Coordinates of C-alpha atoms in Angstrom, one line a residue:
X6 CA -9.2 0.0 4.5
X7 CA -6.3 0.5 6.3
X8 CA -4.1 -2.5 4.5
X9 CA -0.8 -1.2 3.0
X10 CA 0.4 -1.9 -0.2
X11 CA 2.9 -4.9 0.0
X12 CA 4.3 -4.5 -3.6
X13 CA 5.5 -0.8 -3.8
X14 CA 7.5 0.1 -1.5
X15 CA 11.4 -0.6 -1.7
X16 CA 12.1 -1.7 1.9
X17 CA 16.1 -0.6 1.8
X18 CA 15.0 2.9 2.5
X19 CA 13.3 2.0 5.7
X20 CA 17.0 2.3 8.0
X21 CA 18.1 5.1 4.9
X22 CA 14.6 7.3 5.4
X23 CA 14.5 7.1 9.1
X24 CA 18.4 8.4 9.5
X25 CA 18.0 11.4 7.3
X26 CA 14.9 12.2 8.5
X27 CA 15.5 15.0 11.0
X28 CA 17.7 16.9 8.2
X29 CA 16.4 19.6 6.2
X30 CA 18.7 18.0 3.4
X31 CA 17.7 17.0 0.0
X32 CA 17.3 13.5 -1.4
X33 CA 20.6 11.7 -2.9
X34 CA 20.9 11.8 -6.2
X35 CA 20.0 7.9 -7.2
X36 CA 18.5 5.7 -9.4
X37 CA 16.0 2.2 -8.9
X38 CA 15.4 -0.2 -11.5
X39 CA 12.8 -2.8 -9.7
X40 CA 11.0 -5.9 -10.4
X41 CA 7.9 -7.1 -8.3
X42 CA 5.9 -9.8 -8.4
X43 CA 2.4 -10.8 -6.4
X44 CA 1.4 -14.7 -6.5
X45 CA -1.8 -15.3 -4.1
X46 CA -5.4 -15.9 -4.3
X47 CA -5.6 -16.6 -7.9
X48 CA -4.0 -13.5 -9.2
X49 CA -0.8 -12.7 -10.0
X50 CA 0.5 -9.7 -10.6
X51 CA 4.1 -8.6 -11.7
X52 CA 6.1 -5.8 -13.2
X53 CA 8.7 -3.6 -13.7
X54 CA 9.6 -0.1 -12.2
X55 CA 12.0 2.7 -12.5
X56 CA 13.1 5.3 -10.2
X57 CA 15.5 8.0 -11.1
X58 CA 16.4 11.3 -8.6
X59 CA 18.5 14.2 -9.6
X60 CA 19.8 16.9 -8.2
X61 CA 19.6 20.2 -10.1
X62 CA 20.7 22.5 -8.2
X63 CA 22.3 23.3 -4.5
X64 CA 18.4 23.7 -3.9
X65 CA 17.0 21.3 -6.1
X66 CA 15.9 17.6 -6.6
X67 CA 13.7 15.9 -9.4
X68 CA 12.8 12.5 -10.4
X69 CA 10.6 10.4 -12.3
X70 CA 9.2 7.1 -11.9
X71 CA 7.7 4.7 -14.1
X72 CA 5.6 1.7 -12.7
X73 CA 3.7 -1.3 -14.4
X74 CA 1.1 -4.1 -13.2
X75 CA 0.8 -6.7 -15.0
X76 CA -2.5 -8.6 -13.3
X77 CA -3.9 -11.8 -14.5
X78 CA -6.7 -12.8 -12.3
X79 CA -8.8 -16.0 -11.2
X80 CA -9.4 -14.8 -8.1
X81 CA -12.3 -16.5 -5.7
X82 CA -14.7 -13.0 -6.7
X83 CA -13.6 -13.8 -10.5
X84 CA -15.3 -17.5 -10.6
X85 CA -17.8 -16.9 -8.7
X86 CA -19.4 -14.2 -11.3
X87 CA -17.0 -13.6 -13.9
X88 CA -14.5 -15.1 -16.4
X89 CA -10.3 -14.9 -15.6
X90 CA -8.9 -11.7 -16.8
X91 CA -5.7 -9.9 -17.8
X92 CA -5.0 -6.3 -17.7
X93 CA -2.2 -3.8 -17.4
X94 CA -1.8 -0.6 -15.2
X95 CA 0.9 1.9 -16.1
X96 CA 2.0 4.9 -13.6
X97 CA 4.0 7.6 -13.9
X98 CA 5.1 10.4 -11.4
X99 CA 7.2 13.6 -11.3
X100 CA 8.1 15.6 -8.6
X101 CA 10.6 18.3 -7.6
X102 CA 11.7 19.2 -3.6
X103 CA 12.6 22.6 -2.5
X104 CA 15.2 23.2 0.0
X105 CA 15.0 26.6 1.7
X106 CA 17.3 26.9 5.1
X107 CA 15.5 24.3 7.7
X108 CA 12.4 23.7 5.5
X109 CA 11.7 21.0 2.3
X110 CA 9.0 21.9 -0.1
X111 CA 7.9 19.2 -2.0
X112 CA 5.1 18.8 -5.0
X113 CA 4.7 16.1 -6.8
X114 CA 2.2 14.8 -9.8
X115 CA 0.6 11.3 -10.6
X116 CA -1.0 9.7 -13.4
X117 CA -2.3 6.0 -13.2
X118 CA -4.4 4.6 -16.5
X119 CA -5.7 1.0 -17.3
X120 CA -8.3 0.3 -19.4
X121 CA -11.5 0.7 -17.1
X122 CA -9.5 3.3 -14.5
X123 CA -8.2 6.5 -14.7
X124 CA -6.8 8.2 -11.9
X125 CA -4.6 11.5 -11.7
X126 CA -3.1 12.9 -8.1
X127 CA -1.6 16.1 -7.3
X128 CA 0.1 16.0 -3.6
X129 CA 2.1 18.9 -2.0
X130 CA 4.3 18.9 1.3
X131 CA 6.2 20.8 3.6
X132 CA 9.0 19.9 6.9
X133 CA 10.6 21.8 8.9
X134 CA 12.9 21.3 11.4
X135 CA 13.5 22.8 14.3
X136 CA 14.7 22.6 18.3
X137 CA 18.1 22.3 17.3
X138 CA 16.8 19.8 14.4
X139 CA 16.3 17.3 16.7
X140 CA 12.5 17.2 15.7
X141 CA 10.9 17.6 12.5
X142 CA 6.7 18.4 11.0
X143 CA 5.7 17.8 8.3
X144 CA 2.2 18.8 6.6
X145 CA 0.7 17.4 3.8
X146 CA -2.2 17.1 1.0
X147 CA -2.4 15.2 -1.9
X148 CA -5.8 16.0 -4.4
X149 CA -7.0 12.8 -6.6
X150 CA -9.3 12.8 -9.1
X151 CA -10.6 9.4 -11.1
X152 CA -12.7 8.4 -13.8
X153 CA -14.2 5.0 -13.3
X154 CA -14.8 2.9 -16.1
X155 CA -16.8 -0.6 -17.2
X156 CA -15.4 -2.8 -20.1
X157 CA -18.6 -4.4 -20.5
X158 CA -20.2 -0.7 -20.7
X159 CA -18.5 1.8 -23.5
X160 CA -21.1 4.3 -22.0
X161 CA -20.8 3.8 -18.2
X162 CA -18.3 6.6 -16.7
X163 CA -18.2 8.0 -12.9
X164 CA -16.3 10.2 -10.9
X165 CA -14.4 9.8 -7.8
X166 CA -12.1 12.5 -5.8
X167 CA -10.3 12.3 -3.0
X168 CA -8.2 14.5 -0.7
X169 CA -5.8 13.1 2.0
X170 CA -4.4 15.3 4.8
X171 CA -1.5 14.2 6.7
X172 CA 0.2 15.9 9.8
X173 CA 3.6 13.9 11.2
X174 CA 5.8 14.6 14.0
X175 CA 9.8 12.9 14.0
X176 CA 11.7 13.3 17.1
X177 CA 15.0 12.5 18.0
X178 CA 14.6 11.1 21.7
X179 CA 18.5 9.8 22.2
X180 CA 21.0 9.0 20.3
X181 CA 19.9 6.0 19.2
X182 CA 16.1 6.4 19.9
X183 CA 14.4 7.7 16.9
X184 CA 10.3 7.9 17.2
X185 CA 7.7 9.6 15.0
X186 CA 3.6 10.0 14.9
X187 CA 2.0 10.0 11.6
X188 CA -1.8 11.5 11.4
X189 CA -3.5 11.1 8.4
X190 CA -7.3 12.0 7.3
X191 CA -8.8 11.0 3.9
X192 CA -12.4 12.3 2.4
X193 CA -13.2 9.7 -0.8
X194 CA -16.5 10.8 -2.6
X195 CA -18.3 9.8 -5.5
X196 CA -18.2 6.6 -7.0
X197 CA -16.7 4.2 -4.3
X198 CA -17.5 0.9 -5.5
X199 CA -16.3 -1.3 -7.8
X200 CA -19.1 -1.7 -11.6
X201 CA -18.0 -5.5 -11.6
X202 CA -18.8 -6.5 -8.2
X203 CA -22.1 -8.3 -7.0
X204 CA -24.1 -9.0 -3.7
X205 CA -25.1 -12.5 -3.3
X206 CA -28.9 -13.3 -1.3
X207 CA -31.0 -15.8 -0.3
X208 CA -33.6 -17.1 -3.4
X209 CA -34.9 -19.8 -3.1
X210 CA -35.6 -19.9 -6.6
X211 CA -32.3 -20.2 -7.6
X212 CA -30.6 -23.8 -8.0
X213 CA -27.9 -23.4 -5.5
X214 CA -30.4 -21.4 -3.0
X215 CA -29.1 -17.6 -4.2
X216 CA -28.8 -15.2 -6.8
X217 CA -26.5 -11.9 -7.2
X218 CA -27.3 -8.5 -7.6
X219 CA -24.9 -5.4 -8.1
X220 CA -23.3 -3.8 -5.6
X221 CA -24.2 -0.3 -4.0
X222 CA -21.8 1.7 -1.7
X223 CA -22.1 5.0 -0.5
X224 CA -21.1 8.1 -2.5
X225 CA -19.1 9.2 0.5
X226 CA -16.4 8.0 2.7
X227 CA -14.5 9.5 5.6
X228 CA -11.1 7.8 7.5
X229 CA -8.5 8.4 9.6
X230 CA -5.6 6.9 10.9
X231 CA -2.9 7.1 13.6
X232 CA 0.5 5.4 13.3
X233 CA 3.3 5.5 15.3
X234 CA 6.5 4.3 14.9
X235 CA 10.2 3.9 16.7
X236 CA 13.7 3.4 15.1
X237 CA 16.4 1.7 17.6
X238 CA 19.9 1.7 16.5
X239 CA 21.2 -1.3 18.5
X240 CA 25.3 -1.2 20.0
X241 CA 26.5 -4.1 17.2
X242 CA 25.0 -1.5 14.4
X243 CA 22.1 -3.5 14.0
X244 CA 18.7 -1.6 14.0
X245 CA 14.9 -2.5 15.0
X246 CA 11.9 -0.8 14.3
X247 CA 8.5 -1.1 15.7
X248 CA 5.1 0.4 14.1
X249 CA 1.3 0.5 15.3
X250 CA -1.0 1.9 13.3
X251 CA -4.7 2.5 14.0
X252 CA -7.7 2.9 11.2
X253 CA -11.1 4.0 11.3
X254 CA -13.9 5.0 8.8
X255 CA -17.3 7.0 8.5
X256 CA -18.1 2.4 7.1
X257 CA -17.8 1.4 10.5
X258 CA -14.3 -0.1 10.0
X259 CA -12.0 -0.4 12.6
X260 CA -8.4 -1.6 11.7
X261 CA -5.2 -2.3 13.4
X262 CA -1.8 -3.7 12.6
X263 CA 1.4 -3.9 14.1
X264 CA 4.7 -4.9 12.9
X265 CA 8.6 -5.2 13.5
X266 CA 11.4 -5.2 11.8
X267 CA 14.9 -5.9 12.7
X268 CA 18.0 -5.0 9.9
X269 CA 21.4 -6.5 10.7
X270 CA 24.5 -6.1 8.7
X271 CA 26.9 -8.3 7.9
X272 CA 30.7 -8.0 7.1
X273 CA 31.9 -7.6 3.0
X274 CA 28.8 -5.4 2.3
X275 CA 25.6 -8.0 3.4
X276 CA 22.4 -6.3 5.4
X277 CA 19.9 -8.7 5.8
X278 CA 16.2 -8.0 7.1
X279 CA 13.6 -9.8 9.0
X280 CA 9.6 -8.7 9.4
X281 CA 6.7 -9.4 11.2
X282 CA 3.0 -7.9 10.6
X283 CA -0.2 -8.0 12.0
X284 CA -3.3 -6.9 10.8
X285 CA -7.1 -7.2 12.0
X286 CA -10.2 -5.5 10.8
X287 CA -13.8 -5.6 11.5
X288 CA -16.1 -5.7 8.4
X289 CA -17.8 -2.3 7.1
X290 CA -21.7 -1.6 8.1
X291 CA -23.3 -2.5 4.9
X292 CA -21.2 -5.7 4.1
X293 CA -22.7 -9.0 3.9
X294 CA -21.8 -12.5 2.8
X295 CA -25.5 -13.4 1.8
X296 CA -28.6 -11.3 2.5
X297 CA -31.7 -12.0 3.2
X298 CA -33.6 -11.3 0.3
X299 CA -33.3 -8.6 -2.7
X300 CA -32.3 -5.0 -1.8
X301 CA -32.5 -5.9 1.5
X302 CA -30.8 -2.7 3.0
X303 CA -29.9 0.6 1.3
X304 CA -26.0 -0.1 1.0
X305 CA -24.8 -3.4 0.3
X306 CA -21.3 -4.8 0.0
X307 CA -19.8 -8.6 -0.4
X308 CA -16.1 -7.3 -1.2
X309 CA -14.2 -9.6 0.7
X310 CA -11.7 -6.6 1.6
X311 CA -14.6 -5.0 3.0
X312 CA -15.2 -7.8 5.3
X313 CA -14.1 -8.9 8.9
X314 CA -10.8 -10.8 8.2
X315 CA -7.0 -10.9 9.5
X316 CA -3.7 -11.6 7.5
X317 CA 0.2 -12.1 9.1
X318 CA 3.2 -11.5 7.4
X319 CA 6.9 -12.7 7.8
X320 CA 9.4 -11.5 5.4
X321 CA 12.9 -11.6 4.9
X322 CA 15.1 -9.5 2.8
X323 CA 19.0 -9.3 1.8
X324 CA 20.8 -6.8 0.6
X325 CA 24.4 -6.5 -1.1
X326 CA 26.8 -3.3 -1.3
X327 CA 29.1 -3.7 -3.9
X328 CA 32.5 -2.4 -3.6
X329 CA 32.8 1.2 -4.7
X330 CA 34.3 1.6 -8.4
X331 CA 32.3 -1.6 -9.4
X332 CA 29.8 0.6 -11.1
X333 CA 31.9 3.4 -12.9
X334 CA 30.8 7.1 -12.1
X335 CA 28.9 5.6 -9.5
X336 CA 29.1 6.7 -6.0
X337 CA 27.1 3.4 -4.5
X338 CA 25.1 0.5 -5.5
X339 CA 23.6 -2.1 -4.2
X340 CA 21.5 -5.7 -5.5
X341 CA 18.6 -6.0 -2.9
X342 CA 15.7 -8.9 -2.7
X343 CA 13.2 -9.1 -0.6
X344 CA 9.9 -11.8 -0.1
X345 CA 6.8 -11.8 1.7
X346 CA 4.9 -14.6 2.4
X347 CA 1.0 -13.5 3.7
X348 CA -1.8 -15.2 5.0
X349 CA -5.4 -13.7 4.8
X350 CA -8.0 -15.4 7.1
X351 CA -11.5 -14.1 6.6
X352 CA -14.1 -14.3 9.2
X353 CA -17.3 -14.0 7.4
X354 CA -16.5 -14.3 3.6
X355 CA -17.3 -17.7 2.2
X356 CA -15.8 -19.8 -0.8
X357 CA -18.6 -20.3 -2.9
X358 CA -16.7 -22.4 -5.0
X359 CA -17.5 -25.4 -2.5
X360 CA -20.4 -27.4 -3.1
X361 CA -22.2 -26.9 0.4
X362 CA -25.0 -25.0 1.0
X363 CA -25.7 -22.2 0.4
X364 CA -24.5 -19.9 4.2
X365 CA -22.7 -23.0 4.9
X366 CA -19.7 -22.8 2.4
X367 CA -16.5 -23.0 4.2
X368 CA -14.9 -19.5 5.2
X369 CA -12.4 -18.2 2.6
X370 CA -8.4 -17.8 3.2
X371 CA -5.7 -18.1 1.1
X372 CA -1.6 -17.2 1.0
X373 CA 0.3 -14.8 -1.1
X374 CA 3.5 -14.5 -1.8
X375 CA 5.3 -11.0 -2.6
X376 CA 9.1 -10.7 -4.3
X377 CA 11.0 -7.7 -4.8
X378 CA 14.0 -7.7 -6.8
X379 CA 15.9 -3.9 -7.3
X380 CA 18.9 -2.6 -8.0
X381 CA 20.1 1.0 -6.0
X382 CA 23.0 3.6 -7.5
X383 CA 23.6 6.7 -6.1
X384 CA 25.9 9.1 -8.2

């Protein structure tokens, strides 16, 4: 829907990514060991990960990740029609870049497996520099294919696939000035929605004035998404960026977020980092909090991330370089933690956990809280 993931992505490569990024040079060779942790909205969801890169040859670099959730859940959804849950997801990826003169070749695999979920990805790349290297495209397409389980129903199994197609363009506008436009389209078919999930409507009937039925999404799905995105090195070696990105979908959701960052380091080896995000999105065609009676349209939806809602985020991050030779045979290292605090605010999805009436429940929001605690070596 346009959200990103706040868990997964180490934000010490933001300054690291956007300086190498108009070279046609291969990744360092490095290693992550990372813990995250997710605390908001009754779930909470924590584990470990580990990232390691090597470089095989004067041409080639491989690496290997390994990634666990660990997701207990009471979330609002949960009690409303279901019991609290645990349940772990496990992910693995390998993949292996190609340098050939200006251009990076990159092909990459990823398996994903929890008990009602199986999901396996295939994604390929290209970028290529040129003008004198100050700019650099990049092409991409990743191919997913998932099998979609129920653990209430051994005999329940669907299909989903996806294909994602992304074009970016880096450019290198000044000497400090770095700015890039990322395009990306994504075609999702088969089953979309989610076995547990339920609709709520009207019945009078019913002792608190509605009943649930399942939900039903359509089998296809069609998005795109424009972001674009400037890196500033500032004079005292401090650096901002600044990112917009736009989201729309064949569901009739329109998203938009925007967000800045601003790295500054300190002296002995300290980088500190401070973030602000904005995010907005109008709810999909099919969604409703309550209908008004049984199968009252052909799609239906109560998925609260399907909804009209909003969320901010400020974080804050710190980073320490240790002093080379603290690490033997390693070249660098560094500790790095980083926290997020979120706040969702949702326009048209209710807490049905109040006792009002039915339509009248208060509207639903709730704040998360994200930590990321890693450890970087290059060698």
């Amino acid at each position: 829907m346009g959200a990103t993931n706040v868990i997964r992505t180490p934000l010490l490569a933001i300054t690291l990514a956007c300086s190498h990024a108009m070279a046609a040079v291969l990744p360092a060779d490095r290693a992550d060991i990372l813990y995250h942790a997710f605390d908001g909205g009754g779930a909470e969801i924590t584990g470990p990960s580990v990232l390691v890169r090597k470089e095989v040859a004067d041409t080639v670099s491989i690496y290997g990740n390994y990634y666990v959730d660990m997701v207990s859940s009471a979330s609002i959804d949960v009690q409303a029609t279901a019991s609290p849950y645990s349940e772990e997801r496990t992910e693995t990826s390998v993949g292996i870049d190609y340098l050939n003169d200006k251009s990076v070749f990159s092909l990459s695999y990823t398996n994903s497996s929890e008990d009602d979920y199986e999901a396996q990805t295939v994604s390929f790349g290209i970028s290529q520099d040129f003008f004198g290297d100050l700019s650099t495209i990049g092409l991409g397409f990743s191919q997913g294919n998932d099998v979609v389980g129920n653990n209430t129903d051994d005999s329940f199994s669907q299909d989903t696939d996806h294909r994602r197609y992304n074009l970016s363009l880096t450019q290198i506008l000044t000497k400090s000035l770095i700015a890039s436009a990322v395009f990306e389209s994504v075609i999702d078919q088969g089953y979309l929605n989610n076995p547990y999930r339920s609709v709520r409507y009207q019945d009078a009937s019913a002792g608190r004035g509605y009943s649930y039925e399942a939900e039903l999404y359509p089998s296809t799905r069609n998005s795109d998404a424009l972001s674009l995105r400037a890196l500033y090195y500032l004079p005292y070696r401090a650096a901002l960026k600044l990112e917009y990105r736009h989201f729309s979908d064949s569901w009739g959701i329109i998203a938009d977020s925007y967000e800045a960052r601003y790295t500054h380091p300190f002296a002995n080896g300290w980088l500190m980092e401070f973030k602000y995000r904005a995010y907005e999105q109008s709810s999909a065609d099919f969604y409703s909090d309550l209908f008004d009676f049984s199968e009252a349209t052909n799609f239906r939806a109560r998925d609260k991330e399907l909804s009209s809602f909003g969320s901010q985020t400020v974080g804050l991050g710190v980073s320490y370089e240790f002093k080379p030779g603290f690490i033997p045979q390693v070249n660098k290292s560094t500790l790095n933690l980083y926290w997020d605090h979120i706040q969702f605010n949702y326009d048209n999805f209710r807490d049905v956990t109040s006792d009002q009436l039915a339509g009248e429940e208060p509207l639903y929001s709730f704040d998360a809280n994200v930590i990321r605690l890693y450890l970087s070596v290059w060698y």
